[in-house]
């Protein structure tokens, strides 16, 4: 039996009608864009010169089917709302990206990752079918059987082939708690070796492991974080108050343990936006005790970032203090696991940013995905780093160094932030002719931006 009741379906149908009406209202010569005022993208966004698509009716969970472990979800539904609808049934999406306001449609047309990705791959790999509004204004259902070319090219297309209106996804069973083991390492290569063993066997010391990620604080201080689902009752930690999650994993030697509810585990990084809330003083105990709890979440930090970008606050402060402006280095890259230690050592020696986040992944699908061609059956490690550095001798100097190093190590970079590739490099890395073929089929008049224009060119 599916839940909720039929009114969710009728609400969704009304939302689709508004979406289609808004598409028809956009002048034929204007680029089609979302009317969404916020974004989880860090690259520059073009100013809107025309009305956008009305997605206001596409923000909910349409139905959860506990028996078959599936959910029908509107494209603009946030993971916060999706998880709230599935956890009462002891179910969760197969991969829950770290930030509450990431939408399911955004994680599928972009890329999402989390500590279940070593066994569940990427969010788009749990999609069974999806309704997509294409650039030509058609509403099509894409699946491995219907419009398979669009289905396989949609991940990493970032809204340049269309927008997901409804997605049917797989769910998995979870337990009420997650028991955590934090293993300290003094050498990055040893950390990566332990991660590889855990990914290969799915176990640690003979116990099944359900979640794996890691934090590198420096070349001689890093932690492998292993999560095991459990129904055993007991005390749990709370990192939504004065305590800060990423600081809790640090200890002197060996292993340390912790426990969280499954809800708090899924959102453990959101409260402090990993560690980025420190830029706003939110981790200073003198400030934190007066910082309203409802504002300790990534969506509020996003607003602060928006103010900074709008008014150049940070650069003005740097100039007032006699320092150069700063280059934003906010990136996630995927590197083959056997090259991960090489990249981390190079990064720590080259880029003054720490900590950095590591998360292993293996694609579930054996066929691969043309717009993000990492090898099926091979373990990669997502490496995330999110801060800024002093500007270099050219625009995007540090980001360009990172792009070259990632390519040298046969890795790939996510496209949610700044990118500096030439058109030729971009085609070689992100689908090339495969993308162009699908683009011509579903957006022949280029009503939507081209992927290179959206991800790299400043528009």
Short mmCIF file of C-alpha atoms in Angstrom, two decimals, residues 33-333:
data_model
loop_
_atom_site.label_atom_id
_atom_site.label_comp_id
_atom_site.label_asym_id
_atom_site.label_seq_id
_atom_site.Cartn_x
_atom_site.Cartn_y
_atom_site.Cartn_z
CA UNK A 33 15.66 28.44 -16.49
CA UNK A 34 14.24 27.52 -13.12
CA UNK A 35 12.53 30.26 -11.12
CA UNK A 36 14.17 28.76 -8.01
CA UNK A 37 15.75 31.60 -5.95
CA UNK A 38 18.32 29.44 -4.17
CA UNK A 39 20.88 26.88 -5.27
CA UNK A 40 23.45 24.44 -3.90
CA UNK A 41 25.78 25.35 -6.77
CA UNK A 42 28.93 27.34 -6.09
CA UNK A 43 29.65 28.50 -9.62
CA UNK A 44 28.50 31.87 -10.94
CA UNK A 45 24.83 32.03 -11.88
CA UNK A 46 23.48 34.14 -14.70
CA UNK A 47 21.05 36.91 -13.96
CA UNK A 48 17.53 36.07 -15.05
CA UNK A 49 16.19 38.19 -17.87
CA UNK A 50 12.87 36.36 -18.22
CA UNK A 51 10.39 34.45 -16.07
CA UNK A 52 11.56 30.99 -15.04
CA UNK A 53 9.90 27.63 -14.66
CA UNK A 54 7.42 27.42 -11.80
CA UNK A 55 8.47 24.43 -9.69
CA UNK A 56 6.55 25.51 -6.58
CA UNK A 57 4.24 22.50 -6.82
CA UNK A 58 7.03 19.96 -7.16
CA UNK A 59 8.52 19.95 -3.68
CA UNK A 60 6.87 17.01 -1.92
CA UNK A 61 6.95 13.25 -1.56
CA UNK A 62 4.16 11.84 -3.69
CA UNK A 63 4.05 8.33 -2.22
CA UNK A 64 6.10 5.86 -0.21
CA UNK A 65 5.61 2.14 -0.84
CA UNK A 66 7.07 0.35 2.21
CA UNK A 67 6.33 -3.14 0.86
CA UNK A 68 8.33 -2.64 -2.33
CA UNK A 69 10.79 -0.18 -0.75
CA UNK A 70 10.24 2.53 -3.32
CA UNK A 71 9.14 6.16 -3.29
CA UNK A 72 7.69 8.49 -5.89
CA UNK A 73 9.19 11.91 -5.28
CA UNK A 74 8.77 15.32 -6.90
CA UNK A 75 11.92 16.66 -8.52
CA UNK A 76 12.34 19.66 -6.21
CA UNK A 77 11.77 17.72 -2.98
CA UNK A 78 14.65 18.23 -0.55
CA UNK A 79 16.36 15.29 1.06
CA UNK A 80 15.29 16.72 4.40
CA UNK A 81 11.64 16.23 3.45
CA UNK A 82 12.30 12.92 1.71
CA UNK A 83 14.06 11.43 4.73
CA UNK A 84 11.30 12.71 7.02
CA UNK A 85 8.78 10.76 4.92
CA UNK A 86 10.75 7.50 4.74
CA UNK A 87 12.30 7.11 8.21
CA UNK A 88 8.94 6.42 9.93
CA UNK A 89 8.87 3.21 7.85
CA UNK A 90 12.43 2.30 8.78
CA UNK A 91 13.53 3.18 5.25
CA UNK A 92 16.00 5.59 3.71
CA UNK A 93 17.14 6.58 0.22
CA UNK A 94 20.14 4.49 -0.78
CA UNK A 95 22.40 7.56 -0.70
CA UNK A 96 21.53 10.68 1.31
CA UNK A 97 23.78 13.64 0.40
CA UNK A 98 25.10 15.54 3.39
CA UNK A 99 23.07 18.77 3.19
CA UNK A 100 19.37 18.97 3.96
CA UNK A 101 18.41 21.38 1.17
CA UNK A 102 19.90 19.34 -1.68
CA UNK A 103 16.98 18.21 -3.83
CA UNK A 104 16.54 14.72 -5.18
CA UNK A 105 16.34 16.08 -8.73
CA UNK A 106 19.48 18.14 -8.13
CA UNK A 107 21.44 15.16 -6.82
CA UNK A 108 20.41 13.09 -9.85
CA UNK A 109 21.07 15.66 -12.58
CA UNK A 110 24.23 16.64 -10.72
CA UNK A 111 26.13 14.25 -8.53
CA UNK A 112 25.58 13.37 -4.89
CA UNK A 113 27.64 11.19 -2.62
CA UNK A 114 27.74 10.02 0.96
CA UNK A 115 29.16 7.34 3.21
CA UNK A 116 26.87 4.62 1.77
CA UNK A 117 28.31 5.19 -1.72
CA UNK A 118 30.93 2.47 -1.36
CA UNK A 119 28.07 -0.05 -1.59
CA UNK A 120 25.19 1.97 -3.14
CA UNK A 121 26.99 4.10 -5.72
CA UNK A 122 25.56 7.52 -6.61
CA UNK A 123 21.98 8.80 -6.15
CA UNK A 124 21.02 8.43 -9.80
CA UNK A 125 21.77 4.70 -9.63
CA UNK A 126 18.76 4.14 -7.37
CA UNK A 127 16.36 5.79 -9.86
CA UNK A 128 13.95 3.34 -11.47
CA UNK A 129 12.24 5.88 -13.72
CA UNK A 130 11.73 9.62 -13.94
CA UNK A 131 9.43 12.09 -15.65
CA UNK A 132 11.52 14.78 -17.33
CA UNK A 133 10.47 18.10 -18.82
CA UNK A 134 12.82 18.33 -21.81
CA UNK A 135 14.14 21.46 -23.42
CA UNK A 136 11.62 21.03 -26.23
CA UNK A 137 8.77 21.26 -23.71
CA UNK A 138 7.81 17.58 -23.77
CA UNK A 139 7.14 15.59 -20.62
CA UNK A 140 8.71 12.16 -21.11
CA UNK A 141 9.17 9.18 -18.84
CA UNK A 142 12.74 7.94 -18.95
CA UNK A 143 13.90 4.56 -17.66
CA UNK A 144 16.24 1.79 -18.79
CA UNK A 145 13.42 0.69 -21.10
CA UNK A 146 11.89 4.05 -22.17
CA UNK A 147 14.08 6.80 -23.64
CA UNK A 148 17.17 4.97 -22.35
CA UNK A 149 19.47 7.48 -24.06
CA UNK A 150 18.04 10.33 -21.97
CA UNK A 151 17.94 8.17 -18.83
CA UNK A 152 21.66 7.41 -19.04
CA UNK A 153 22.76 10.90 -20.12
CA UNK A 154 20.69 12.75 -17.53
CA UNK A 155 23.14 12.29 -14.59
CA UNK A 156 25.70 15.11 -14.55
CA UNK A 157 23.76 17.10 -17.18
CA UNK A 158 22.86 19.82 -14.63
CA UNK A 159 19.51 20.76 -16.13
CA UNK A 160 20.85 21.14 -19.67
CA UNK A 161 18.81 18.21 -21.02
CA UNK A 162 15.71 18.83 -18.94
CA UNK A 163 14.34 18.95 -15.41
CA UNK A 164 13.10 15.97 -13.41
CA UNK A 165 9.45 16.34 -12.44
CA UNK A 166 8.97 12.97 -10.72
CA UNK A 167 11.46 10.28 -9.75
CA UNK A 168 10.73 6.75 -8.62
CA UNK A 169 13.61 5.57 -6.45
CA UNK A 170 14.66 2.52 -4.49
CA UNK A 171 14.79 2.67 -0.70
CA UNK A 172 16.67 0.50 1.79
CA UNK A 173 15.94 -0.65 5.30
CA UNK A 174 17.74 1.11 8.14
CA UNK A 175 17.91 0.69 11.92
CA UNK A 176 17.25 3.26 14.64
CA UNK A 177 20.92 3.89 15.50
CA UNK A 178 24.38 4.02 13.95
CA UNK A 179 27.39 2.90 16.00
CA UNK A 180 30.54 4.75 14.95
CA UNK A 181 34.18 3.73 15.15
CA UNK A 182 36.81 6.43 14.54
CA UNK A 183 40.21 4.98 13.62
CA UNK A 184 43.18 7.33 13.83
CA UNK A 185 46.07 7.14 11.35
CA UNK A 186 49.39 8.95 11.25
CA UNK A 187 49.96 8.23 7.57
CA UNK A 188 47.53 8.96 4.72
CA UNK A 189 48.61 5.92 2.72
CA UNK A 190 47.77 3.66 5.68
CA UNK A 191 44.36 5.32 6.00
CA UNK A 192 43.64 4.71 2.31
CA UNK A 193 44.79 1.07 2.58
CA UNK A 194 42.43 0.50 5.51
CA UNK A 195 39.63 2.16 3.57
CA UNK A 196 40.28 -0.08 0.56
CA UNK A 197 40.19 -3.23 2.72
CA UNK A 198 36.89 -2.14 4.26
CA UNK A 199 35.35 -1.35 0.88
CA UNK A 200 36.52 -4.66 -0.59
CA UNK A 201 35.20 -6.82 2.24
CA UNK A 202 32.33 -4.68 3.55
CA UNK A 203 33.61 -5.45 7.05
CA UNK A 204 35.99 -4.31 9.78
CA UNK A 205 37.29 -6.81 12.34
CA UNK A 206 34.65 -9.25 11.14
CA UNK A 207 31.73 -6.83 11.61
CA UNK A 208 29.60 -5.60 8.71
CA UNK A 209 30.17 -1.92 7.89
CA UNK A 210 27.30 0.14 6.47
CA UNK A 211 28.92 3.57 6.13
CA UNK A 212 32.48 4.69 5.38
CA UNK A 213 34.06 8.14 5.13
CA UNK A 214 37.18 9.86 6.44
CA UNK A 215 38.63 13.21 7.46
CA UNK A 216 42.22 14.31 6.90
CA UNK A 217 43.33 17.09 9.24
CA UNK A 218 46.99 16.96 8.23
CA UNK A 219 49.55 14.59 6.75
CA UNK A 220 49.99 12.91 10.13
CA UNK A 221 46.45 13.11 11.52
CA UNK A 222 43.56 11.45 9.73
CA UNK A 223 40.54 9.36 10.72
CA UNK A 224 38.60 6.56 9.06
CA UNK A 225 34.98 6.73 10.20
CA UNK A 226 33.03 3.46 10.11
CA UNK A 227 29.29 3.29 10.74
CA UNK A 228 27.37 0.16 11.70
CA UNK A 229 23.57 0.11 11.88
CA UNK A 230 22.14 -1.19 15.12
CA UNK A 231 18.82 -1.54 16.89
CA UNK A 232 20.45 -1.89 20.30
CA UNK A 233 19.20 0.85 22.66
CA UNK A 234 21.67 3.04 24.48
CA UNK A 235 22.88 6.61 24.93
CA UNK A 236 23.48 8.76 21.85
CA UNK A 237 25.43 11.93 21.18
CA UNK A 238 23.92 15.22 20.05
CA UNK A 239 25.88 17.52 17.73
CA UNK A 240 23.13 20.04 17.09
CA UNK A 241 23.98 21.98 20.24
CA UNK A 242 27.33 23.13 21.63
CA UNK A 243 29.33 20.08 20.49
CA UNK A 244 30.70 20.04 16.94
CA UNK A 245 30.65 16.71 15.10
CA UNK A 246 33.91 16.85 13.16
CA UNK A 247 35.83 17.80 16.29
CA UNK A 248 34.33 14.81 18.10
CA UNK A 249 36.15 12.30 15.92
CA UNK A 250 39.61 13.53 17.00
CA UNK A 251 41.48 11.56 19.64
CA UNK A 252 45.04 10.64 20.54
CA UNK A 253 45.53 7.06 19.36
CA UNK A 254 43.79 3.92 18.15
CA UNK A 255 39.99 3.75 18.00
CA UNK A 256 37.22 5.79 19.59
CA UNK A 257 33.49 5.10 19.51
CA UNK A 258 30.26 7.04 19.36
CA UNK A 259 26.55 6.50 18.69
CA UNK A 260 23.94 8.57 16.88
CA UNK A 261 20.33 8.12 15.94
CA UNK A 262 19.95 7.30 12.25
CA UNK A 263 18.34 10.73 11.74
CA UNK A 264 21.24 12.56 13.37
CA UNK A 265 23.77 10.40 11.55
CA UNK A 266 22.31 11.26 8.14
CA UNK A 267 22.47 14.99 9.00
CA UNK A 268 25.65 14.95 11.10
CA UNK A 269 27.47 17.20 8.61
CA UNK A 270 24.64 19.67 8.01
CA UNK A 271 24.65 21.40 11.42
CA UNK A 272 28.08 22.92 10.80
CA UNK A 273 28.22 22.51 7.02
CA UNK A 274 30.99 19.99 7.67
CA UNK A 275 33.44 22.45 9.29
CA UNK A 276 32.66 25.54 7.21
CA UNK A 277 30.52 27.18 9.91
CA UNK A 278 33.79 28.19 11.59
CA UNK A 279 34.15 30.89 8.91
CA UNK A 280 31.13 32.62 10.48
CA UNK A 281 32.31 32.18 14.06
CA UNK A 282 29.59 29.62 14.76
CA UNK A 283 32.04 27.20 16.37
CA UNK A 284 33.35 29.75 18.87
CA UNK A 285 31.65 28.73 22.16
CA UNK A 286 31.16 32.39 23.08
CA UNK A 287 29.15 32.90 19.90
CA UNK A 288 27.64 29.44 19.52
CA UNK A 289 25.70 29.57 22.78
CA UNK A 290 23.80 32.60 21.43
CA UNK A 291 23.51 31.33 17.84
CA UNK A 292 19.88 30.11 17.48
CA UNK A 293 19.75 26.37 16.94
CA UNK A 294 17.39 26.81 13.98
CA UNK A 295 20.19 28.73 12.22
CA UNK A 296 22.78 25.99 12.75
CA UNK A 297 22.18 24.44 9.37
CA UNK A 298 23.60 24.63 5.87
CA UNK A 299 20.68 26.60 4.41
CA UNK A 300 21.41 29.55 6.72
CA UNK A 301 25.15 29.48 6.00
CA UNK A 302 24.19 29.55 2.31
CA UNK A 303 22.39 32.83 2.91
CA UNK A 304 25.50 34.28 4.54
CA UNK A 305 27.58 33.16 1.55
CA UNK A 306 25.03 34.81 -0.73
CA UNK A 307 25.40 38.12 1.09
CA UNK A 308 29.17 37.87 0.82
CA UNK A 309 29.05 37.18 -2.92
CA UNK A 310 26.58 40.00 -3.46
CA UNK A 311 28.48 42.66 -1.54
CA UNK A 312 32.10 41.33 -1.75
CA UNK A 313 32.34 41.44 2.04
CA UNK A 314 35.28 39.06 2.42
CA UNK A 315 37.39 40.75 -0.25
CA UNK A 316 36.71 44.16 1.28
CA UNK A 317 37.91 42.89 4.65
CA UNK A 318 41.06 41.44 3.06
CA UNK A 319 41.76 44.74 1.28
CA UNK A 320 41.23 46.76 4.47
CA UNK A 321 43.80 44.56 6.21
CA UNK A 322 46.32 44.98 3.40
CA UNK A 323 45.90 41.43 2.05
CA UNK A 324 45.12 40.30 -1.50
CA UNK A 325 41.62 39.05 -2.40
CA UNK A 326 40.99 35.34 -2.19
CA UNK A 327 40.21 32.65 -4.73
CA UNK A 328 37.31 30.35 -3.92
CA UNK A 329 38.39 26.69 -3.92
CA UNK A 330 35.20 24.73 -3.34
CA UNK A 331 35.43 21.39 -5.10
CA UNK A 332 34.76 17.66 -4.96
CA UNK A 333 36.91 15.37 -7.08
#
